XYZ file of C-alpha atoms in Angstrom:
724
model
C 7.796 -14.471 42.295
C 7.395 -10.990 40.845
C 9.637 -9.132 38.416
C 12.004 -6.540 39.805
C 11.840 -3.404 37.664
C 13.921 -0.286 38.109
C 12.779 3.017 36.661
C 13.855 3.588 33.089
C 13.194 6.421 30.682
C 11.358 5.630 27.433
C 14.649 5.852 25.525
C 16.297 3.451 28.004
C 13.509 0.916 27.337
C 13.764 1.426 23.584
C 17.490 0.742 23.582
C 17.570 -2.052 26.182
C 14.765 -4.158 24.722
C 14.221 -3.063 21.128
C 17.802 -2.135 20.236
C 17.069 1.313 18.768
C 18.581 4.662 19.685
C 15.763 7.003 18.694
C 11.995 6.935 18.381
C 10.262 7.312 15.026
C 7.902 10.095 14.026
C 5.397 10.812 16.863
C 6.183 7.760 19.029
C 7.977 9.669 21.794
C 5.250 12.336 22.091
C 2.563 9.648 22.330
C 4.480 7.674 24.966
C 5.108 10.767 27.126
C 1.435 11.724 26.849
C 0.212 8.259 27.902
C 2.723 8.025 30.758
C 1.074 11.133 32.225
C -2.188 9.161 32.476
C -3.921 10.626 29.413
C -6.180 8.946 26.874
C -5.028 8.886 23.236
C -6.225 7.813 19.798
C -3.262 6.932 17.588
C -3.529 6.753 13.809
C -0.264 5.390 12.463
C 0.381 3.429 9.255
C 1.128 -0.280 9.340
C 4.846 -0.636 9.926
C 4.994 2.778 11.599
C 5.569 1.337 15.066
C 2.155 1.538 16.758
C 2.925 -1.299 19.181
C 5.924 0.507 20.647
C 3.540 3.292 21.731
C 2.009 1.008 24.384
C 4.783 -1.559 24.861
C 7.284 1.028 26.116
C 4.848 2.557 28.672
C 3.969 -0.993 29.770
C 7.590 -1.498 30.861
C 7.623 1.796 32.784
C 4.233 1.640 34.498
C 4.390 -0.461 37.701
C 1.359 -2.650 36.942
C 0.032 -4.705 34.045
C -1.057 -3.485 30.595
C -4.095 -5.116 28.978
C -4.024 -5.247 25.180
C -7.291 -5.890 23.325
C -6.641 -7.427 19.920
C -9.089 -9.048 17.455
C -7.110 -12.076 16.271
C -5.311 -14.912 18.033
C -2.580 -14.990 15.375
C -1.896 -11.289 15.873
C -1.643 -11.771 19.643
C 0.712 -14.739 19.248
C 3.005 -12.809 16.895
C 3.358 -9.901 19.284
C 3.754 -12.079 22.365
C 6.451 -14.187 20.674
C 8.251 -11.037 19.583
C 8.146 -9.509 23.065
C 9.322 -12.680 24.794
C 12.208 -12.899 22.293
C 13.552 -9.540 23.508
C 13.020 -10.229 27.205
C 9.649 -8.571 27.801
C 7.266 -10.835 29.794
C 4.030 -10.980 27.814
C 1.331 -13.587 27.320
C -2.146 -14.120 25.942
C -5.359 -15.695 27.138
C -7.433 -17.021 24.261
C -10.034 -19.625 23.391
C -7.509 -21.989 21.792
C -5.883 -22.697 25.186
C -6.775 -25.559 27.483
C -8.032 -24.921 31.007
C -4.668 -25.999 32.451
C -2.776 -23.580 30.209
C -5.080 -20.763 31.234
C -4.649 -21.575 34.937
C -0.849 -21.401 34.571
C -1.115 -17.976 32.986
C -3.524 -16.719 35.650
C -0.996 -17.794 38.305
C 1.797 -15.918 36.511
C -0.390 -12.817 36.406
C -1.197 -13.164 40.115
C 2.540 -13.441 40.865
C 3.256 -10.192 39.010
C 5.303 -12.031 36.360
C 3.517 -10.526 33.346
C 3.758 -6.968 31.999
C 1.468 -7.267 28.948
C -1.624 -9.459 28.661
C -3.252 -9.843 25.224
C -6.954 -10.730 25.061
C -9.802 -10.690 22.543
C -12.686 -8.215 22.996
C -15.111 -11.126 23.502
C -13.205 -12.303 26.595
C -13.310 -8.862 28.138
C -17.085 -8.587 28.067
C -18.268 -12.209 27.848
C -19.345 -14.674 30.528
C -21.478 -12.146 32.360
C -18.560 -9.792 32.929
C -16.535 -12.253 35.074
C -13.216 -11.395 33.449
C -13.871 -7.667 33.756
C -14.474 -8.206 37.471
C -11.246 -10.210 37.680
C -9.272 -7.346 36.127
C -10.501 -5.041 38.905
C -8.413 -7.117 41.320
C -5.220 -6.463 39.315
C -2.942 -3.392 39.197
C -4.049 -2.481 35.652
C -2.113 0.593 34.531
C -3.005 0.878 30.833
C -5.524 -0.403 28.268
C -4.349 -0.628 24.659
C -7.053 -1.217 22.040
C -5.506 -2.413 18.783
C -7.319 -2.214 15.416
C -9.525 0.440 17.019
C -11.326 1.246 13.745
C -13.368 -1.924 14.437
C -15.400 0.089 16.965
C -16.793 2.482 14.360
C -19.509 1.766 11.834
C -17.767 4.408 9.704
C -14.646 2.246 9.698
C -13.877 -0.379 7.072
C -14.052 -3.384 9.424
C -16.828 -2.667 11.935
C -17.184 -5.318 14.668
C -20.136 -5.034 17.082
C -18.189 -6.658 19.965
C -15.846 -3.667 19.988
C -18.722 -1.429 21.085
C -18.474 -3.077 24.509
C -15.064 -1.423 24.980
C -16.910 1.624 26.337
C -17.186 -0.373 29.606
C -13.451 0.073 30.207
C -13.612 3.788 30.969
C -16.709 3.314 33.088
C -15.107 0.502 35.096
C -11.575 1.964 35.237
C -12.061 5.757 35.095
C -8.486 6.499 36.182
C -6.687 4.062 33.872
C -5.510 5.612 30.577
C -6.677 4.152 27.264
C -4.653 4.193 24.055
C -6.608 3.237 20.930
C -4.570 2.420 17.831
C -5.373 1.981 14.147
C -3.515 2.102 10.849
C -6.317 3.589 8.781
C -9.102 5.917 9.843
C -10.491 8.973 8.090
C -11.596 12.102 9.973
C -15.122 10.855 10.744
C -13.850 7.468 11.949
C -11.247 9.039 14.285
C -13.869 11.107 16.089
C -16.232 8.125 16.228
C -13.542 5.907 17.803
C -13.053 8.369 20.673
C -16.794 8.731 21.229
C -17.591 4.997 21.116
C -14.768 4.189 23.553
C -16.037 6.759 26.038
C -12.944 8.966 25.710
C -14.310 11.967 23.753
C -11.554 14.247 25.061
C -8.737 11.913 24.008
C -5.944 13.557 22.060
C -5.719 12.293 18.488
C -2.193 11.669 17.211
C -1.911 11.306 13.449
C 1.336 10.168 11.888
C 2.010 10.674 8.217
C 0.125 8.227 6.019
C 2.974 8.307 3.546
C 4.798 5.004 3.158
C 7.684 6.130 0.910
C 9.135 2.629 0.608
C 5.903 1.217 -0.888
C 5.472 1.706 -4.619
C 1.873 1.771 -5.860
C 0.801 0.392 -9.235
C -2.724 0.138 -10.662
C -2.881 -2.085 -13.744
C -5.831 -2.782 -16.035
C -6.807 -6.424 -15.672
C -6.058 -7.725 -19.157
C -3.460 -10.434 -18.634
C -3.168 -10.269 -14.855
C -1.971 -13.826 -14.340
C 0.722 -13.492 -16.997
C 1.901 -10.240 -15.436
C 2.037 -11.860 -12.005
C 4.245 -14.639 -13.388
C 6.506 -12.073 -15.023
C 6.825 -10.161 -11.740
C 7.601 -13.306 -9.726
C 10.247 -14.336 -12.260
C 12.018 -11.029 -11.600
C 11.568 -11.204 -7.806
C 12.403 -14.770 -6.867
C 12.575 -15.972 -3.244
C 10.826 -12.958 -1.745
C 7.719 -13.075 0.445
C 4.431 -11.750 -0.859
C 0.653 -11.798 -0.492
C -1.857 -11.935 -3.352
C -5.423 -10.983 -2.397
C -8.383 -12.371 -4.348
C -12.103 -11.814 -3.906
C -13.409 -15.383 -3.637
C -12.288 -18.590 -1.934
C -12.333 -20.418 -5.267
C -10.055 -17.792 -6.829
C -7.479 -18.193 -4.071
C -7.397 -21.957 -4.549
C -7.141 -21.757 -8.350
C -4.454 -19.056 -8.291
C -2.357 -20.916 -5.710
C -2.591 -24.161 -7.720
C -1.662 -22.445 -10.984
C 1.279 -20.587 -9.459
C 2.608 -23.794 -7.920
C 2.328 -25.605 -11.244
C 4.207 -22.753 -12.934
C 7.143 -23.010 -10.546
C 6.180 -20.572 -7.791
C 4.999 -22.624 -4.790
C 2.048 -20.885 -3.154
C -0.494 -21.698 -0.466
C -4.092 -20.489 -0.313
C -5.829 -19.074 2.754
C -9.515 -18.328 3.299
C -12.181 -18.582 5.984
C -13.514 -21.842 4.545
C -10.402 -23.760 5.581
C -10.389 -25.457 8.977
C -8.572 -23.715 11.814
C -5.618 -26.129 11.831
C -4.969 -25.606 8.104
C -5.189 -21.820 8.418
C -2.793 -21.861 11.371
C -0.297 -24.017 9.451
C -0.395 -21.725 6.397
C 0.262 -18.676 8.578
C 3.077 -20.398 10.433
C 4.701 -21.642 7.198
C 4.540 -18.131 5.757
C 6.062 -16.526 8.850
C 8.880 -19.079 8.887
C 9.573 -18.672 5.145
C 8.585 -22.266 4.392
C 6.048 -20.778 1.962
C 6.923 -17.539 0.238
C 3.630 -16.724 -1.499
C 0.160 -16.672 0.031
C -2.976 -16.285 -2.105
C -5.739 -15.209 0.219
C -9.052 -13.524 0.797
C -9.105 -10.575 3.175
C -9.350 -13.131 6.005
C -5.550 -13.219 5.863
C -3.185 -10.525 6.992
C -4.398 -8.804 10.127
C -2.693 -11.461 12.208
C 0.602 -11.232 10.314
C 3.425 -9.165 11.731
C 5.994 -10.281 9.131
C 8.201 -7.276 8.321
C 9.871 -8.565 5.136
C 6.821 -8.939 2.879
C 8.164 -7.490 -0.369
C 4.939 -7.309 -2.379
C 1.189 -7.206 -1.920
C -0.968 -7.783 -4.993
C -4.702 -7.351 -5.368
C -6.076 -9.669 -8.040
C -9.437 -7.996 -7.401
C -10.353 -4.489 -6.310
C -10.689 -3.996 -2.508
C -14.018 -2.745 -1.177
C -12.694 0.610 0.061
C -9.553 2.729 0.272
C -9.051 1.978 3.980
C -8.876 -1.759 3.271
C -6.556 -1.162 0.334
C -4.264 1.025 2.435
C -4.182 -1.417 5.331
C -3.608 -4.466 3.109
C -0.860 -2.814 1.051
C 0.635 -1.679 4.354
C 1.474 -5.302 5.147
C 4.319 -4.928 2.674
C 7.617 -3.368 3.670
C 7.050 -3.027 7.396
C 10.848 -3.031 7.766
C 11.123 0.144 5.691
C 12.711 -1.506 2.666
C 11.469 -1.224 -0.904
C 8.204 -3.098 -1.558
C 5.523 -3.105 -4.259
C 1.732 -2.791 -4.086
C 0.112 -3.890 -7.350
C -3.639 -3.788 -7.979
C -5.335 -5.275 -11.040
C -8.386 -3.157 -11.758
C -11.511 -4.121 -13.657
C -14.957 -2.641 -13.994
C -16.441 -6.086 -13.307
C -14.962 -6.205 -9.795
C -16.753 -2.972 -8.888
C -20.063 -4.408 -10.096
C -19.598 -7.564 -7.993
C -18.643 -5.564 -4.891
C -21.715 -3.346 -5.222
C -23.868 -6.434 -4.824
C -22.074 -7.193 -1.540
C -22.342 -3.637 -0.220
C -26.034 -3.730 0.596
C -26.744 -4.703 4.213
C -30.275 -5.868 4.912
C -32.320 -3.561 7.178
C -29.384 -1.151 7.511
C -29.649 1.526 4.812
C -27.239 3.868 6.607
C -24.430 1.291 6.685
C -25.206 0.289 3.079
C -24.920 3.913 2.001
C -21.548 4.246 3.743
C -20.209 1.089 2.065
C -21.377 2.144 -1.412
C -19.832 5.600 -1.111
C -16.536 4.125 0.044
C -16.596 1.669 -2.879
C -17.227 4.525 -5.289
C -14.169 6.359 -3.960
C -12.124 3.174 -4.395
C -13.251 2.956 -8.025
C -12.324 6.599 -8.585
C -8.903 5.968 -7.054
C -8.279 3.143 -9.528
C -9.378 4.991 -12.644
C -8.140 8.523 -11.936
C -5.250 10.086 -13.818
C -3.451 11.297 -10.716
C -0.536 10.379 -8.466
C -1.666 7.392 -6.367
C 0.370 8.483 -3.346
C -1.128 11.973 -3.427
C -4.675 10.565 -3.661
C -4.104 8.157 -0.770
C -2.736 10.836 1.513
C -5.421 13.362 0.628
C -8.094 10.728 1.311
C -6.808 10.650 4.883
C -6.751 14.473 4.996
C -2.983 14.805 4.626
C -1.449 17.196 2.132
C 1.135 15.893 -0.329
C 2.961 18.668 -2.164
C 5.380 16.744 -4.402
C 4.705 17.129 -8.128
C 5.985 13.623 -8.856
C 6.350 10.870 -6.262
C 8.523 8.823 -8.632
C 7.056 5.621 -7.269
C 3.554 4.998 -8.618
C 2.222 3.945 -12.011
C 0.998 7.456 -12.804
C 4.210 9.294 -11.915
C 6.380 6.677 -13.612
C 4.387 6.874 -16.853
C 4.710 9.240 -19.777
C 1.200 10.275 -20.750
C -0.093 12.085 -23.796
C -3.430 13.601 -24.602
C -5.446 12.551 -27.616
C -8.423 14.068 -29.353
C -11.382 12.357 -27.661
C -14.074 14.759 -28.874
C -16.157 12.039 -30.560
C -15.893 9.762 -27.501
C -16.947 12.644 -25.238
C -19.873 13.560 -27.495
C -21.146 9.972 -27.356
C -20.901 9.904 -23.546
C -22.515 13.322 -23.086
C -25.249 12.490 -25.561
C -26.072 9.338 -23.577
C -26.455 11.473 -20.435
C -28.653 13.971 -22.278
C -30.890 11.431 -24.016
C -31.509 9.506 -20.763
C -32.570 12.818 -19.166
C -29.606 13.071 -16.733
C -31.200 10.470 -14.435
C -28.655 7.627 -14.476
C -25.214 6.660 -13.201
C -22.077 5.559 -15.022
C -22.881 1.830 -15.118
C -26.279 2.294 -16.751
C -24.923 4.809 -19.262
C -22.125 2.449 -20.265
C -24.653 -0.338 -20.825
C -26.672 2.001 -23.064
C -23.592 3.044 -25.035
C -22.513 -0.576 -25.485
C -25.998 -1.721 -26.505
C -26.644 -4.052 -23.595
C -29.578 -6.444 -24.083
C -30.240 -6.484 -20.334
C -33.813 -6.070 -19.154
C -32.536 -3.357 -16.818
C -32.222 -1.038 -19.827
C -35.458 0.873 -20.289
C -37.288 0.040 -23.496
C -37.324 3.667 -24.712
C -33.562 3.911 -24.196
C -33.032 1.073 -26.662
C -34.600 3.329 -29.295
C -32.346 6.384 -28.839
C -29.519 7.188 -31.260
C -26.763 6.627 -28.722
C -27.887 3.077 -27.891
C -25.005 0.798 -28.940
C -22.959 3.621 -30.441
C -20.024 2.816 -28.140
C -19.984 -0.968 -28.495
C -16.415 -0.854 -29.823
C -15.102 0.400 -26.467
C -14.816 -1.919 -23.455
C -16.672 -1.338 -20.193
C -13.362 -0.752 -18.402
C -12.283 1.916 -20.876
C -15.678 3.635 -20.877
C -15.458 3.746 -17.093
C -12.030 5.438 -17.355
C -13.374 7.961 -19.883
C -16.421 8.835 -17.772
C -14.254 9.334 -14.673
C -11.934 11.657 -16.588
C -14.871 13.617 -18.032
C -16.020 14.126 -14.442
C -12.502 15.141 -13.366
C -12.381 17.678 -16.201
C -15.852 18.964 -15.214
C -17.626 18.000 -18.426
C -19.963 16.001 -16.180
C -21.052 16.350 -12.574
C -21.997 13.496 -10.255
C -25.090 14.088 -8.109
C -25.562 11.919 -5.003
C -29.138 10.882 -4.278
C -29.414 8.552 -1.298
C -27.869 5.199 -2.212
C -27.634 6.178 -5.850
C -25.842 8.747 -7.967
C -26.510 10.142 -11.426
C -24.610 12.275 -13.902
C -25.692 15.682 -15.186
C -24.313 17.957 -17.876
C -22.343 21.128 -17.139
C -21.783 24.350 -19.056
C -18.552 22.868 -20.418
C -20.358 19.806 -21.754
C -22.857 21.956 -23.653
C -19.975 23.567 -25.556
C -18.888 20.084 -26.648
C -22.383 18.991 -27.693
C -23.567 22.171 -29.419
C -20.441 24.105 -30.382
C -18.154 21.169 -31.284
C -15.485 22.190 -28.750
C -12.529 19.809 -28.654
C -12.039 17.407 -25.729
C -8.652 15.885 -24.919
C -8.301 12.812 -22.725
C -5.084 11.121 -21.635
C -3.474 7.856 -22.569
C -0.403 6.164 -21.131
C 2.384 5.869 -23.669
C 5.259 4.264 -21.784
C 6.257 3.646 -18.184
C 9.623 5.045 -17.176
C 12.083 2.434 -16.034
C 12.967 2.534 -12.332
C 16.051 1.139 -10.650
C 16.554 0.110 -7.065
C 19.136 2.033 -5.133
C 21.216 0.360 -2.438
C 21.163 3.322 -0.045
C 23.502 1.869 2.558
C 25.819 0.307 0.001
C 25.809 -2.984 1.943
C 27.908 -5.943 0.845
C 25.385 -8.297 -0.774
C 27.540 -11.414 -0.430
C 27.999 -10.831 3.298
C 24.295 -10.036 3.605
C 23.436 -13.454 2.123
C 25.825 -15.209 4.536
C 24.202 -13.424 7.484
C 20.746 -14.303 6.190
C 21.744 -17.972 6.014
C 22.905 -17.881 9.664
C 19.651 -16.172 10.651
C 17.631 -18.908 8.922
C 19.570 -21.631 10.758
C 19.092 -19.942 14.146
C 15.373 -19.494 13.457
C 14.950 -23.154 12.485
C 16.795 -24.251 15.617
C 14.566 -22.141 17.868
C 11.380 -22.825 15.892
C 10.606 -19.135 15.328
C 10.242 -16.946 12.215
C 13.596 -15.557 10.961
C 12.493 -11.950 11.470
C 12.224 -12.579 15.230
C 15.953 -13.287 15.265
C 16.908 -10.137 13.344
C 15.261 -8.044 10.645
C 16.676 -7.356 7.185
C 17.512 -3.798 8.234
C 19.820 -5.119 10.956
C 21.498 -7.501 8.487
C 22.007 -4.645 6.037
C 23.648 -2.530 8.724
C 25.888 -5.432 9.745
C 27.027 -5.883 6.148
C 27.544 -2.137 5.701
C 29.372 -0.997 8.835
C 31.180 -4.279 9.611
C 31.174 -4.234 13.461
C 34.118 -6.016 15.107
C 33.103 -6.263 18.776
C 30.162 -6.132 21.168
C 30.579 -2.393 21.667
C 30.158 -1.907 17.918
C 27.170 -4.244 17.899
C 25.327 -2.029 20.383
C 25.206 0.654 17.692
C 23.544 -1.626 15.126
C 19.743 -1.234 14.847
C 17.785 -4.078 16.423
C 20.513 -5.249 18.814
C 19.241 -4.784 22.354
C 20.778 -6.453 25.422
C 18.957 -9.761 24.960
C 19.771 -10.152 21.262
C 23.427 -9.276 21.765
C 23.606 -11.897 24.498
C 21.773 -14.569 22.453
C 23.047 -13.985 18.920
C 25.823 -11.407 19.032
C 28.788 -13.787 18.811
C 27.346 -15.784 15.867
C 26.845 -12.708 13.709
C 30.105 -11.065 14.780
C 32.073 -14.185 13.863
C 30.611 -14.151 10.340
C 31.356 -10.446 9.862
C 34.909 -10.667 11.232
C 35.699 -13.769 9.186
C 34.394 -12.123 6.015
C 36.450 -9.001 6.686
C 39.588 -11.048 7.251
C 39.216 -13.070 4.030
C 38.396 -9.986 1.928
C 40.799 -7.619 3.749
C 38.027 -5.237 4.759
C 38.058 -2.762 7.646
C 35.247 -1.731 9.949
C 33.205 1.304 8.900
C 31.660 1.906 12.318
C 33.097 5.434 12.279
C 30.560 6.162 9.519
C 27.668 4.979 11.683
C 26.122 8.071 13.174
C 23.937 6.877 15.998
C 20.308 7.683 15.284
C 21.221 10.142 12.524
C 22.375 8.115 9.572
C 20.354 8.088 6.422
C 17.178 6.097 6.796
C 17.489 2.536 5.513
C 15.278 2.616 2.451
C 15.791 1.080 -0.928
C 14.260 3.833 -2.998
C 12.991 3.625 -6.513
C 13.280 6.677 -8.685
C 13.384 7.544 -12.334
C 16.970 7.557 -13.553
C 18.864 8.346 -16.737
C 18.375 6.394 -19.949
C 17.142 2.879 -19.251
C 18.383 -0.231 -21.020
C 15.374 -0.193 -23.333
C 16.091 3.394 -24.396
C 19.791 2.644 -24.886
C 18.841 -0.242 -27.186
C 16.798 2.194 -29.288
C 19.779 4.570 -29.491
C 22.087 1.708 -30.488
C 19.815 0.664 -33.370
C 19.347 4.278 -34.464
C 23.127 4.769 -34.550
C 23.358 1.586 -36.633
C 21.415 3.403 -39.355
C 17.952 1.914 -38.832
C 14.839 4.042 -39.323
C 12.308 4.700 -36.556
C 9.832 2.387 -38.313
C 12.455 -0.385 -38.527
C 13.366 -0.042 -34.854
C 9.705 -0.153 -33.791
C 9.109 -3.310 -35.837
C 12.275 -5.035 -34.601
C 11.557 -4.264 -30.948
C 7.754 -4.802 -31.147
C 7.164 -1.314 -29.776
C 4.939 1.527 -30.955
C 6.507 4.121 -33.251
C 5.502 6.805 -30.733
C 7.455 4.950 -28.036
C 10.612 4.903 -30.190
C 10.138 8.595 -30.990
C 9.840 9.263 -27.271
C 13.129 7.436 -26.606
C 14.962 9.474 -29.254
C 13.476 12.758 -27.985
C 15.079 12.087 -24.610
C 18.460 11.739 -26.312
C 17.855 15.051 -28.082
C 17.172 16.579 -24.675
C 20.429 15.129 -23.317
C 22.390 16.273 -26.392
C 23.297 12.772 -27.587
C 21.267 13.185 -30.780
C 20.863 16.321 -32.907
C 17.329 17.333 -33.753
C 18.284 17.498 -37.443
C 18.901 13.737 -37.369
C 15.143 13.275 -36.973
C 13.567 16.465 -38.396
C 14.374 18.043 -41.764
C 16.023 21.390 -41.108
C 13.567 23.337 -43.261
C 10.647 22.056 -41.103
C 12.032 23.196 -37.761
C 11.126 26.959 -37.991
C 7.468 26.178 -38.748
C 7.244 23.699 -35.839
C 8.828 26.224 -33.463
C 6.344 28.884 -34.596
C 3.421 26.510 -33.987
C 4.719 25.637 -30.512
C 5.095 29.339 -29.725
C 1.495 30.049 -30.808
C -0.200 26.967 -29.311
C 2.075 26.020 -26.387
C 3.819 22.706 -25.738
C 1.417 21.136 -23.239
C -0.536 19.119 -25.820
C 0.762 17.703 -29.113
C -2.574 17.365 -30.929
C -3.335 21.133 -31.178
C 0.192 21.706 -32.546
C -0.338 18.962 -35.115
C -3.660 20.472 -36.180
C -1.988 23.883 -36.512
C 0.756 22.482 -38.761
C -1.216 20.071 -40.934
C -0.593 16.630 -42.395
C 3.010 17.209 -43.498
C 4.284 17.155 -39.918
C 4.371 14.133 -37.585
C 3.971 13.867 -33.819
C 7.531 12.510 -33.663
C 8.910 15.607 -35.365
C 6.954 17.888 -33.036
C 8.143 15.978 -29.977
C 11.752 16.179 -31.171
C 11.623 19.966 -31.660
C 10.021 20.437 -28.212
C 12.919 18.454 -26.700
C 15.437 20.651 -28.564
C 13.714 23.835 -27.347
C 13.698 22.589 -23.746
C 17.395 21.856 -24.054
C 17.911 25.520 -24.762
């Protein structure tokens, strides 16, 4: 017995099934384009709503939509989600018995299915039998998910995806929509060519994920920092990626022993164990997963609040896609990467593919860009977006480690001279890694014998590999060095600027992080947290009863809206995001009863008049720098109590420069007078120096003034001058 469908507009489908009033970003344009029978390549970030771009047309087209997806878990997630909102979808995969597959084939024959999910191997395997079978069906659309897998330029190339070119040859009149979360310019064009749709229109949504906050941390005490983070963010879901199977097991065991139950996931586990870990994570039975990159593509969990990388990913595309598994619901989430020089060295050994120099070269270049991303002194968000050819014009994103950190320059002339001398004395023929080994006096046999005799051999042994790597990258950024690519290798050469440093003793200033600005989470909607927790408890009970993940009942965004606008009836509920016809019918009364009861007890009134359909402020918990943080206020309190800057620094175990920075902010705000820190007779001389030298760098001002003036005094006067 077939399904009776009446014609609906895309917006009708969106509201009826998905419970939303308006489309996001480019969704509507893509859907209209596909409904006209056109081919499209869609590049949209994880959490941006790619699936809607083919699921909505599937409900409007009269036939069946075939979705090609690489992982069984990913198919199951989407099928479960669609069935939960009343859309008939299913999957055919290798884990099913013959009887189960026969039942599904019968449902397809009876026109009872609108979306069929399959793996690429099924489409082209068994001598093309399944492809022949599809020719008997009213196929109206092909959707190819994770389409970057078709390109060798992509970060997850899979040879079986190359067979997808058969679709256009076999079904020339059926539109194809290829979707991916991360593809640079070369990969986008390659996807269209490899799929046999060279004229497809490419739709690119913004790569900016404003709700994700990016942090790159040097790997010094990574495990301790992870524990500290988890202590502050209890009972939230998160993923920690590690490079090796052993690392995932050790990390998961240690976290569990330290009071944060975690499960490990890697390809070495048997299929049943992997499936259980995924299911437990989706159903919130396990909050933390420690995994290799084998985990994640099959997870559609929207409320992952953090993604950590214990090791550096192999390329920026992987990093972007993996961090994109956080905050798919649009709420505040963190992406934290622990960076070490050693990880890059290990990954370089994995990047070489036997008998495929072209692919090896691609992988090494992508890894090099990942290393540059980690070590650069730039806004992480800006670098990510520019990598994907999107301009980002904000001066400060307010949500990455660089933009949330106060940085100062320091005189690094001697460090630069050592680095440049190493380049010169090794005849400008080597890359960063070799030069660092020379500077640190490595005993490795890889170091040429004659290079162990030069003056710069071992001259930088007091500086770690990680820090030397940072310094070299910044010297390149400041054009004291230039990187030359030569096949699979690169080497550094001197520039005109570097010769001034070596032969004319010109000063070089590098940057160092002094203190990270505190950031506070903003409750944008102003939702009632107590009511939110009650609603979350009901959601958990309903999910357990139905045996599904809680997010399939309702997402956190919907719960926040319920606890903000306080709907009182079904008509009100229709205006709450995520409540389509099916969910109102299944769960509406349970959630309404909680809201109405809470309002009655607390004498609250509905705020539905403030709910502007489709136009209200986007539900995002933003993080931004704010006024004085608690740590700065503590400094002010101690200063007002009569303690000196040195005393405060000792008592709080902070650097003197950090305390001086705190007090300078209070000078800027007018809460402290500059004369409380700087002797009045010194101020004119400092102002004159600032006028002559400028206030961009403290060290030149200090050199101008001499030993009788401190950095703290200079900083204080600059703050006073900025105050006007």
